[in-house]
Amino acid sequence: MPEPSAPSAPAPAQPRVPEAVHRRRWAVLGVLMLSLLIVVLDNSILNVAVKTISSPAPTGLGATQSELEWAINSYTLVFAGLLFASGLLGDRLGRKRSLLFGLTVFGLGSALAAFSGSPGELVAYRAVMGLGAAFVMPATLAVLMNVFERDEQPKAIGIWAGSVGLAIAVGPITGGVLLEHFWWGSIFLVNVPVVLLALGLMAWLVPESKDPAPGRIDLVGVGLSVLGLVLLVYGIIRGGERASFTEAGVLVPVLAGLAVLTAFVLYEKRTDHPALDVSYFRKPVFSAAVAAIALVFFALMGVTFFSAFYLQSVRGYSALDSGLLLLPLALAQMVFAPRARLAVERFGARAVCATGMTAVALGLGAFALFDADTPVWMMALVFLVQGAGMAHIMPPVTVAIMQTLPREKAGSGSAINNTFRQVGGALGVAVLGSVLSSVYRGEIEGHLGALPPAVRTTAGESLEATLAVAEKLGARDLVAPAHQAFLDAMHVTAYASAAIAAVGAVVVAAFLPGRTRPATVPPRPTAPEPREPAEATHG
């Protein structure tokens, strides 16, 4: 277990990471990346499978647009609601224990989801997977902060973030291959062997670490955080599902969630053993970093949701082809994320992140230029720009968040990072999804007059619904108007998402630090240091 240094003392003469752990730090990072990959890969696989799952049995489950959104969002709801609490528990009980528990639950949920007999069962088992993922995601970054010295943390975080790019590439391609040769449930069942491998490597290589002096647990604060986040995210999801944020069923949970979170902040400011030290948000760099994460995922997640329908339903690509088209985005992240620290050292976090957010905004705005005949090379170029932009945002802002907090609070810091990302992503799917749905309904409504009155409402819900009704009734003249209505809706949504990303660029340009001189870090001794008795528990 790493020993905390006194905050007022000068740079320590000895490294803070035990030598036995330091020697295997890169192997540990590999295990953490595998654990992160499986959690991220699951969502990227599901994105290419939504069309298949919406097909009638036996091909799929016959899921409606609303059920598809809940298959994605039940995972997000549980994940986002429990992230902060799970990070806090990891700091107290041990991050390795948190990882082992989370992966086990995630693997069990994956196996159950694979054999779901109805959309309702799939939604429930996806929630189980979200529970497991909530314990995995913050623990990976917390362990990283405790096995790397401060000077190597930016490089390690860049590689950690790059593994997200690997998951983005592996997920859709793997999903496409599986969907072409097996039934839809194989996209979840494939998680199980990867989870078993990760569990074995984790038990062997990953050291245990936790807060050496956690103090009393803040049960009230933890309870308020879970309740507030669940209510807020649920209201956001309902708003996207209903394509309206003014209904009582949407407003009540959103306002209740905001009220509970406000009570959480006020309580944390007054208690002598807070679960979250809210004073960190008074630091402009910290607040700007978490805002940047939320804004970029708000913009990107909304676009990711509808891009699958654009590629498969409008362009006619298979699930595998759609996955291959995302390769430029994934490769850009894999290549640039580990090297983002070099750009930060030369130009400063402010310039690098503002440029990255601008690139993401331009990439998202380019969707407004896409139509049914856009060349493949142009789409690949846009995905490449988006990936490069994200690769120069996520590592620097993650470093800014994690290095603001003490090492012993790494789990809580990682949870804050991921909570804002998940809430931002849920908002993106809900808000941008409702924009897409509203514009689409307005565009297609005038073309549904020839349909029987009983099916007009259903046919106007979404592109997939319109195409399904057209095929069932033989109304082929509806296909072209449906495609055009979707493209018009996608263009409006693209402009909205680009504007959100542009706001993010302004935020980071205003508050992130410019170029700073790197701190001098004492070198590690060349000879191995003797292990202390307390270190015998590592591994």
Coordinates of C-alpha atoms in Angstrom, one line a residue:
M1 CA 0.0 0.0 0.0
P2 CA 1.6 3.3 -1.0
E3 CA 2.4 5.6 1.9
P4 CA 1.0 9.2 1.7
S5 CA 3.5 12.0 2.0
A6 CA 2.8 15.0 4.2
P7 CA 1.3 17.8 2.1
S8 CA 3.5 20.4 3.6
A9 CA 6.8 18.5 3.2
P10 CA 9.2 19.0 0.3
A11 CA 9.6 16.5 -2.4
P12 CA 10.2 13.1 -0.8
A13 CA 13.7 11.6 -0.9
Q14 CA 12.3 8.2 -1.6
P15 CA 9.6 7.2 -4.2
R16 CA 6.1 6.7 -3.0
V17 CA 5.4 3.5 -4.9
P18 CA 7.0 0.3 -3.4
E19 CA 9.7 -1.1 -5.6
A20 CA 8.0 -4.5 -6.0
V21 CA 4.9 -2.7 -7.4
H22 CA 7.0 -0.3 -9.5
R23 CA 8.7 -3.1 -11.4
R24 CA 5.4 -4.6 -12.6
R25 CA 3.6 -1.3 -13.2
W26 CA 3.3 -1.7 -16.9
A27 CA 1.9 -5.2 -16.6
V28 CA -0.6 -3.9 -14.1
L29 CA -1.6 -1.2 -16.6
G30 CA -2.2 -3.9 -19.2
V31 CA -4.6 -5.7 -16.8
L32 CA -6.4 -2.4 -16.1
M33 CA -6.7 -1.7 -19.8
L34 CA -8.2 -5.1 -20.3
S35 CA -10.8 -4.5 -17.6
L36 CA -11.6 -1.0 -19.0
L37 CA -11.7 -2.4 -22.5
I38 CA -14.4 -5.0 -21.7
V39 CA -16.6 -2.3 -20.0
V40 CA -16.3 0.2 -22.9
L41 CA -16.4 -2.5 -25.6
D42 CA -19.9 -3.6 -24.4
N43 CA -21.5 -0.3 -25.2
S44 CA -19.7 0.0 -28.6
I45 CA -20.9 -3.5 -29.5
L46 CA -24.5 -2.7 -28.6
N47 CA -24.4 0.4 -30.8
V48 CA -24.0 -1.7 -34.0
A49 CA -26.5 -4.3 -32.7
V50 CA -29.5 -2.0 -32.1
K51 CA -30.9 -2.6 -35.6
T52 CA -30.6 -6.4 -35.2
I53 CA -32.2 -6.4 -31.7
S54 CA -35.1 -4.3 -33.0
S55 CA -35.9 -7.0 -35.7
P56 CA -38.7 -9.4 -34.9
A57 CA -37.9 -12.8 -33.4
P58 CA -36.0 -15.1 -34.1
T59 CA -33.5 -12.6 -35.6
G60 CA -33.9 -10.2 -32.7
L61 CA -36.2 -9.3 -29.8
G62 CA -38.6 -7.0 -31.7
A63 CA -37.5 -4.2 -29.4
T64 CA -39.1 -0.8 -30.0
Q65 CA -37.2 2.5 -30.2
S66 CA -38.0 3.1 -26.5
E67 CA -36.9 -0.3 -25.5
L68 CA -33.7 0.1 -27.4
E69 CA -33.0 3.3 -25.6
W70 CA -33.7 1.6 -22.2
A71 CA -31.4 -1.3 -23.1
I72 CA -28.6 1.3 -23.4
N73 CA -29.9 3.6 -20.6
S74 CA -30.6 1.1 -17.9
Y75 CA -26.8 0.4 -18.0
T76 CA -26.2 4.1 -17.9
L77 CA -28.7 4.8 -15.1
V78 CA -27.2 2.2 -12.7
F79 CA -23.6 3.0 -13.8
A80 CA -23.9 6.8 -13.3
G81 CA -26.0 6.5 -10.2
L82 CA -23.5 4.3 -8.3
L83 CA -20.1 5.6 -9.7
F84 CA -19.4 8.0 -6.9
A85 CA -20.5 5.6 -4.2
S86 CA -18.4 2.7 -5.7
G87 CA -15.3 4.9 -6.0
L88 CA -15.7 5.9 -2.3
L89 CA -16.1 2.3 -1.3
G90 CA -13.0 1.3 -3.4
D91 CA -10.9 3.9 -1.5
R92 CA -12.1 2.5 1.8
L93 CA -12.3 -1.3 1.2
G94 CA -9.6 -1.7 -1.5
R95 CA -9.5 -1.0 -5.2
K96 CA -8.5 -4.5 -6.1
R97 CA -11.5 -5.9 -4.2
S98 CA -13.6 -3.4 -6.1
L99 CA -12.3 -4.5 -9.4
L100 CA -12.7 -8.2 -8.7
F101 CA -16.3 -7.7 -7.5
G102 CA -17.2 -5.4 -10.4
L103 CA -15.9 -7.7 -13.1
T104 CA -17.6 -10.7 -11.5
V105 CA -21.0 -9.0 -11.5
F106 CA -20.4 -7.6 -15.0
G107 CA -19.6 -11.1 -16.4
L108 CA -22.7 -12.6 -14.7
G109 CA -24.9 -9.8 -16.1
S110 CA -23.4 -10.4 -19.6
A111 CA -24.2 -14.1 -19.5
L112 CA -27.8 -13.4 -18.5
A113 CA -28.2 -10.7 -21.1
A114 CA -27.1 -13.0 -23.8
F115 CA -30.0 -15.3 -23.2
S116 CA -32.7 -12.6 -22.6
G117 CA -36.1 -13.8 -23.8
S118 CA -37.7 -10.3 -24.1
P119 CA -36.7 -6.7 -24.3
G120 CA -37.7 -6.3 -20.6
E121 CA -35.2 -9.0 -19.5
L122 CA -32.5 -7.4 -21.6
V123 CA -33.1 -4.1 -19.9
A124 CA -32.9 -5.7 -16.5
Y125 CA -29.7 -7.6 -17.2
R126 CA -28.1 -4.6 -18.7
A127 CA -28.7 -2.9 -15.3
V128 CA -26.8 -5.7 -13.6
M129 CA -24.0 -5.1 -16.0
G130 CA -24.1 -1.4 -15.1
L131 CA -23.7 -2.3 -11.4
G132 CA -20.6 -4.3 -12.2
A133 CA -19.2 -1.6 -14.5
A134 CA -19.7 1.1 -11.8
F135 CA -17.2 -0.7 -9.6
V136 CA -14.7 -1.4 -12.4
M137 CA -14.3 2.0 -14.1
P138 CA -13.2 4.2 -11.2
A139 CA -11.1 1.5 -9.7
T140 CA -8.9 1.1 -12.9
L141 CA -7.9 4.8 -12.8
A142 CA -7.5 4.7 -9.0
V143 CA -5.1 1.8 -9.2
L144 CA -3.2 3.5 -11.9
M145 CA -2.6 6.5 -9.7
N146 CA -1.2 4.3 -7.0
V147 CA 1.2 2.2 -9.1
F148 CA 2.8 5.0 -11.1
E149 CA 4.9 7.9 -9.7
R150 CA 3.5 11.4 -10.4
D151 CA 5.9 12.1 -13.3
E152 CA 4.8 8.9 -15.2
Q153 CA 1.1 9.4 -14.5
P154 CA 0.4 11.6 -17.6
K155 CA 1.9 8.9 -19.9
A156 CA 0.0 6.1 -18.1
I157 CA -3.3 8.0 -18.3
G158 CA -2.7 8.6 -22.0
I159 CA -2.3 4.9 -22.6
W160 CA -5.3 4.2 -20.4
A161 CA -7.4 6.6 -22.4
G162 CA -6.0 5.1 -25.6
S163 CA -7.5 1.8 -24.6
V164 CA -10.9 3.4 -25.0
G165 CA -10.0 3.8 -28.7
L166 CA -9.0 0.2 -28.9
A167 CA -12.4 -0.7 -27.4
I168 CA -14.2 1.6 -29.9
A169 CA -12.4 -0.3 -32.8
V170 CA -12.7 -3.9 -31.4
G171 CA -16.3 -3.5 -30.2
P172 CA -18.1 -2.7 -33.5
I173 CA -15.9 -5.0 -35.6
T174 CA -16.3 -7.9 -33.1
G175 CA -20.0 -7.2 -32.9
G176 CA -20.3 -7.1 -36.7
V177 CA -18.5 -10.5 -37.1
L178 CA -20.6 -12.1 -34.3
L179 CA -23.9 -10.8 -35.8
E180 CA -23.0 -12.1 -39.2
H181 CA -22.3 -15.6 -37.9
F182 CA -24.2 -16.0 -34.6
W183 CA -27.4 -14.9 -32.9
W184 CA -27.6 -11.4 -31.3
G185 CA -26.9 -12.7 -27.8
S186 CA -23.3 -13.5 -28.7
I187 CA -22.4 -9.9 -28.4
F188 CA -22.9 -10.2 -24.7
L189 CA -21.7 -13.8 -24.3
V190 CA -18.3 -12.8 -25.7
N191 CA -17.7 -10.7 -22.6
V192 CA -17.5 -13.8 -20.3
P193 CA -14.2 -15.3 -21.4
V194 CA -12.5 -11.9 -21.4
V195 CA -13.9 -11.3 -17.8
L196 CA -12.4 -14.6 -16.7
L197 CA -9.0 -13.8 -18.2
A198 CA -9.1 -10.4 -16.5
L199 CA -10.0 -11.8 -13.2
G200 CA -7.1 -14.3 -13.3
L201 CA -4.5 -11.7 -14.3
M202 CA -5.9 -9.2 -11.7
A203 CA -5.6 -11.7 -8.8
W204 CA -2.0 -12.4 -9.9
L205 CA -0.6 -9.0 -10.7
V206 CA -2.7 -6.1 -9.4
P207 CA -1.6 -4.8 -5.9
E208 CA -4.2 -3.9 -3.3
S209 CA -4.4 -0.2 -2.3
K210 CA -6.8 1.9 -0.3
D211 CA -7.1 5.1 1.8
P212 CA -4.9 4.5 4.9
A213 CA -7.0 6.8 7.0
P214 CA -10.5 6.9 5.5
G215 CA -12.3 8.1 8.7
R216 CA -15.9 7.6 9.3
I217 CA -18.0 6.7 6.3
D218 CA -20.5 9.4 5.3
L219 CA -23.6 7.3 4.9
V220 CA -25.9 10.3 4.5
G221 CA -23.7 11.8 1.8
V222 CA -23.4 8.5 -0.1
G223 CA -27.1 7.9 0.1
L224 CA -27.9 11.5 -1.1
S225 CA -25.4 11.1 -4.0
V226 CA -26.9 7.8 -5.2
L227 CA -30.5 9.1 -4.9
G228 CA -29.8 12.4 -6.6
L229 CA -27.9 10.9 -9.5
V230 CA -30.4 8.2 -10.1
L231 CA -33.3 10.6 -10.1
L232 CA -31.5 13.1 -12.4
V233 CA -30.4 10.5 -14.9
Y234 CA -33.8 8.8 -14.9
G235 CA -35.5 12.1 -15.6
I236 CA -33.0 12.9 -18.4
I237 CA -33.6 9.4 -19.9
R238 CA -37.4 9.9 -19.7
G239 CA -37.1 13.3 -21.4
G240 CA -35.3 11.7 -24.3
E241 CA -37.8 8.8 -24.5
R242 CA -40.8 11.2 -24.5
A243 CA -39.0 13.8 -26.7
S244 CA -40.2 16.4 -24.2
F245 CA -38.7 17.9 -21.1
T246 CA -41.9 19.7 -20.0
E247 CA -44.0 16.7 -19.0
A248 CA -44.5 16.1 -15.2
G249 CA -43.0 12.6 -15.6
V250 CA -39.8 14.2 -16.8
L251 CA -39.7 17.4 -14.8
V252 CA -40.4 15.8 -11.4
P253 CA -37.5 13.4 -11.3
V254 CA -35.1 16.0 -12.8
L255 CA -36.0 18.7 -10.3
A256 CA -36.1 16.2 -7.5
G257 CA -32.6 14.9 -8.5
L258 CA -31.2 18.5 -8.6
A259 CA -32.8 19.2 -5.2
V260 CA -31.2 16.1 -3.7
L261 CA -27.8 16.9 -5.2
T262 CA -28.0 20.4 -3.9
A263 CA -28.8 19.0 -0.4
F264 CA -25.8 16.7 -0.9
V265 CA -23.5 19.6 -1.6
L266 CA -24.8 21.6 1.4
Y267 CA -24.4 18.6 3.7
E268 CA -20.9 17.9 2.4
K269 CA -19.9 21.5 3.2
R270 CA -21.0 21.1 6.8
T271 CA -20.1 17.6 7.8
D272 CA -16.7 16.9 9.4
H273 CA -16.3 13.6 7.5
P274 CA -17.5 14.4 3.9
A275 CA -17.6 11.8 1.2
L276 CA -16.7 14.5 -1.3
D277 CA -14.6 17.6 -0.5
V278 CA -16.6 20.1 -2.5
S279 CA -13.9 22.7 -2.1
Y280 CA -12.1 21.1 -5.0
F281 CA -14.8 22.6 -7.3
R282 CA -13.6 26.0 -6.3
K283 CA -10.5 25.4 -8.3
P284 CA -11.0 26.6 -11.9
V285 CA -8.8 24.0 -13.4
F286 CA -10.7 21.1 -11.7
S287 CA -14.1 22.5 -12.5
A288 CA -13.2 23.2 -16.1
A289 CA -11.8 19.7 -16.6
V290 CA -15.0 18.0 -15.4
A291 CA -17.1 20.4 -17.4
A292 CA -15.0 19.6 -20.5
I293 CA -15.6 15.8 -20.0
A294 CA -19.3 16.3 -19.6
L295 CA -19.6 18.6 -22.7
V296 CA -17.6 16.4 -25.0
F297 CA -19.5 13.3 -24.1
F298 CA -22.8 15.2 -24.3
A299 CA -22.1 16.0 -27.9
L300 CA -20.5 12.7 -28.9
M301 CA -22.9 10.2 -27.3
G302 CA -25.9 11.7 -29.0
V303 CA -24.2 11.5 -32.4
T304 CA -23.0 8.0 -31.7
F305 CA -26.6 6.8 -31.1
F306 CA -28.0 8.0 -34.4
S307 CA -24.9 7.3 -36.5
A308 CA -25.7 3.6 -36.3
F309 CA -29.1 4.2 -37.9
Y310 CA -27.5 6.5 -40.5
L311 CA -24.9 4.0 -41.5
Q312 CA -27.1 0.9 -41.4
S313 CA -30.7 2.1 -42.3
V314 CA -29.9 5.0 -44.6
R315 CA -26.6 3.9 -46.2
G316 CA -27.4 0.2 -46.1
Y317 CA -24.1 -0.9 -44.5
S318 CA -24.0 -4.1 -42.5
A319 CA -23.1 -4.1 -38.8
L320 CA -19.6 -5.2 -39.7
D321 CA -19.2 -2.5 -42.3
S322 CA -20.4 0.1 -39.8
G323 CA -17.8 -1.1 -37.3
L324 CA -15.0 -0.9 -39.8
L325 CA -16.0 2.7 -40.6
L326 CA -15.3 3.6 -37.0
L327 CA -11.7 2.4 -37.3
P328 CA -10.2 5.8 -38.1
L329 CA -11.8 7.3 -34.9
A330 CA -10.4 4.4 -32.8
L331 CA -7.0 4.4 -34.4
A332 CA -6.6 8.2 -34.0
Q333 CA -7.3 7.7 -30.2
M334 CA -4.9 4.8 -29.9
V335 CA -2.2 6.8 -31.7
F336 CA -2.6 10.3 -30.2
A337 CA -3.9 9.7 -26.7
P338 CA -0.6 8.2 -25.3
R339 CA 1.2 11.2 -26.9
A340 CA -1.1 14.0 -25.8
R341 CA 1.2 14.7 -22.8
L342 CA 4.0 15.7 -25.2
A343 CA 1.7 18.3 -26.8
V344 CA 0.7 19.5 -23.4
E345 CA 4.4 19.8 -22.3
R346 CA 5.1 21.9 -25.4
F347 CA 1.9 24.0 -25.8
G348 CA 0.1 23.8 -22.5
A349 CA -3.2 22.0 -21.6
R350 CA -5.3 25.1 -22.5
A351 CA -4.1 25.2 -26.1
V352 CA -4.2 21.4 -26.6
C353 CA -7.6 20.9 -25.1
A354 CA -9.2 23.9 -26.9
T355 CA -7.8 22.7 -30.2
G356 CA -9.1 19.2 -29.5
M357 CA -12.6 20.4 -28.6
T358 CA -12.6 22.5 -31.7
A359 CA -11.7 19.5 -33.8
V360 CA -14.5 17.5 -32.2
A361 CA -16.9 20.4 -32.9
L362 CA -15.9 20.5 -36.6
G363 CA -16.2 16.7 -36.8
L364 CA -19.7 16.7 -35.3
G365 CA -20.7 19.7 -37.5
A366 CA -19.6 17.7 -40.6
F367 CA -22.5 15.3 -40.1
A368 CA -24.7 18.2 -41.3
L369 CA -23.0 17.7 -44.7
F370 CA -23.7 13.9 -44.9
D371 CA -26.4 12.6 -47.2
A372 CA -27.3 9.3 -48.7
D373 CA -24.4 9.5 -51.2
T374 CA -21.5 10.9 -49.1
P375 CA -18.2 9.2 -50.1
V376 CA -16.8 6.7 -47.6
W377 CA -13.5 8.5 -47.6
M378 CA -15.2 11.7 -46.3
M379 CA -16.9 9.8 -43.5
A380 CA -13.6 8.2 -42.6
L381 CA -11.9 11.6 -42.5
V382 CA -14.5 13.0 -40.2
F383 CA -14.2 10.1 -37.8
L384 CA -10.4 10.5 -37.9
V385 CA -10.7 14.2 -36.9
Q386 CA -13.1 13.3 -34.1
G387 CA -10.8 10.6 -32.7
A388 CA -7.8 12.9 -32.9
G389 CA -9.7 15.7 -31.1
M390 CA -10.9 13.4 -28.3
A391 CA -7.4 12.0 -27.9
H392 CA -6.1 15.5 -27.1
I393 CA -8.9 16.2 -24.6
M394 CA -9.4 13.2 -22.4
P395 CA -5.8 12.5 -21.1
P396 CA -5.1 16.2 -20.2
V397 CA -8.4 16.8 -18.4
T398 CA -8.2 13.4 -16.6
V399 CA -4.6 14.3 -15.4
A400 CA -5.9 17.7 -14.2
I401 CA -8.7 16.0 -12.2
M402 CA -6.6 13.2 -10.7
Q403 CA -3.5 15.2 -9.8
T404 CA -5.7 17.8 -8.0
L405 CA -6.8 15.2 -5.5
P406 CA -4.5 13.4 -3.0
R407 CA -3.4 9.9 -4.1
E408 CA -5.4 8.2 -1.3
K409 CA -8.6 9.7 -2.7
A410 CA -7.9 8.4 -6.2
G411 CA -11.1 6.3 -6.3
S412 CA -13.3 9.3 -5.5
G413 CA -11.4 11.4 -8.1
S414 CA -11.9 8.8 -10.7
A415 CA -15.6 8.5 -9.8
I416 CA -16.1 12.2 -10.2
N417 CA -14.4 12.0 -13.7
N418 CA -16.6 9.2 -14.8
T419 CA -19.8 10.4 -13.2
F420 CA -19.6 13.7 -15.2
R421 CA -18.8 11.7 -18.3
Q422 CA -21.8 9.4 -17.8
V423 CA -24.3 12.1 -16.9
G424 CA -23.1 14.2 -19.9
G425 CA -23.5 11.1 -22.2
A426 CA -26.9 10.4 -20.9
L427 CA -27.9 14.0 -21.5
G428 CA -26.5 13.8 -25.0
V429 CA -28.6 10.7 -25.9
A430 CA -31.7 12.2 -24.3
V431 CA -31.5 15.8 -25.4
L432 CA -30.0 15.3 -28.9
G433 CA -32.2 12.1 -29.3
S434 CA -35.3 14.2 -28.6
V435 CA -34.2 16.8 -31.1
L436 CA -33.7 14.1 -33.7
S437 CA -37.0 12.5 -32.9
S438 CA -39.0 15.8 -32.9
V439 CA -37.5 16.9 -36.2
Y440 CA -38.0 13.5 -37.8
R441 CA -41.7 13.4 -36.7
G442 CA -42.3 16.8 -38.1
E443 CA -40.7 15.9 -41.4
I444 CA -42.4 12.5 -41.9
E445 CA -45.9 13.4 -40.7
G446 CA -47.0 14.8 -44.1
H447 CA -46.1 11.5 -45.8
L448 CA -48.1 9.2 -43.6
G449 CA -51.6 10.2 -44.8
A450 CA -52.0 7.2 -47.1
L451 CA -51.4 4.8 -44.2
P452 CA -54.3 3.3 -42.1
P453 CA -55.0 5.6 -39.1
A454 CA -54.2 2.9 -36.6
V455 CA -50.5 2.7 -37.6
R456 CA -49.8 6.4 -38.4
T457 CA -48.6 7.2 -34.8
T458 CA -46.4 4.1 -34.7
A459 CA -44.9 4.7 -38.1
G460 CA -44.0 8.3 -37.2
E461 CA -42.0 7.4 -34.1
S462 CA -38.6 6.8 -35.7
L463 CA -36.9 5.8 -39.0
E464 CA -36.9 2.1 -38.1
A465 CA -40.6 2.3 -37.2
T466 CA -41.4 3.9 -40.5
L467 CA -39.4 1.4 -42.5
A468 CA -40.9 -1.5 -40.6
V469 CA -44.5 -0.3 -41.4
A470 CA -43.5 0.4 -45.0
E471 CA -42.2 -3.2 -45.4
K472 CA -45.2 -4.8 -43.7
L473 CA -47.8 -2.9 -45.7
G474 CA -45.8 -2.9 -49.0
A475 CA -45.7 0.9 -48.9
R476 CA -42.3 1.3 -50.7
D477 CA -43.0 4.9 -51.6
L478 CA -42.4 5.8 -47.9
V479 CA -38.8 4.7 -47.9
A480 CA -37.3 7.7 -49.7
P481 CA -39.2 10.3 -47.7
A482 CA -38.3 8.5 -44.5
H483 CA -34.6 8.6 -45.4
Q484 CA -34.8 12.2 -46.3
A485 CA -36.6 13.1 -43.1
F486 CA -34.0 11.3 -41.1
L487 CA -31.2 13.1 -42.9
D488 CA -32.9 16.5 -42.2
A489 CA -33.2 15.6 -38.5
M490 CA -29.6 14.4 -38.4
H491 CA -28.4 17.7 -39.8
V492 CA -30.2 19.7 -37.2
T493 CA -28.9 17.4 -34.4
A494 CA -25.4 17.7 -35.8
Y495 CA -25.5 21.5 -35.6
A496 CA -26.7 21.3 -32.0
S497 CA -24.0 18.8 -31.0
A498 CA -21.3 20.9 -32.7
A499 CA -22.5 24.0 -30.7
I500 CA -22.2 22.1 -27.4
A501 CA -18.7 21.0 -28.3
A502 CA -17.8 24.6 -29.2
V503 CA -19.0 25.7 -25.7
G504 CA -16.6 23.1 -24.3
A505 CA -13.8 24.7 -26.3
V506 CA -14.6 28.1 -24.8
V507 CA -14.6 26.6 -21.3
V508 CA -11.2 24.9 -21.5
A509 CA -9.7 28.0 -23.3
A510 CA -10.8 30.2 -20.4
F511 CA -9.9 28.1 -17.4
L512 CA -7.3 25.4 -18.1
P513 CA -3.7 26.4 -17.4
G514 CA -1.3 27.4 -20.2
R515 CA 2.2 26.1 -20.6
T516 CA 3.9 25.4 -17.3
R517 CA 7.4 24.3 -16.4
P518 CA 7.4 20.6 -15.5
A519 CA 8.0 19.9 -11.9
T520 CA 11.3 18.3 -10.8
V521 CA 10.8 14.7 -9.6
P522 CA 13.5 12.8 -7.8
P523 CA 14.7 9.8 -9.7
R524 CA 14.1 6.3 -8.4
P525 CA 17.1 4.5 -7.0
T526 CA 18.8 2.1 -9.3
A527 CA 18.9 -0.7 -6.7
P528 CA 15.7 -2.2 -5.5
E529 CA 14.6 -0.9 -2.1
P530 CA 14.0 -3.4 0.6
R531 CA 10.3 -4.3 0.9
E532 CA 8.6 -3.3 4.1
P533 CA 6.5 -5.9 5.9
A534 CA 3.3 -4.0 5.0
E535 CA 4.0 -4.5 1.3
A536 CA 3.7 -8.3 1.6
T537 CA 0.0 -7.9 1.0
H538 CA 0.6 -6.5 -2.5
G539 CA -0.3 -8.7 -5.4

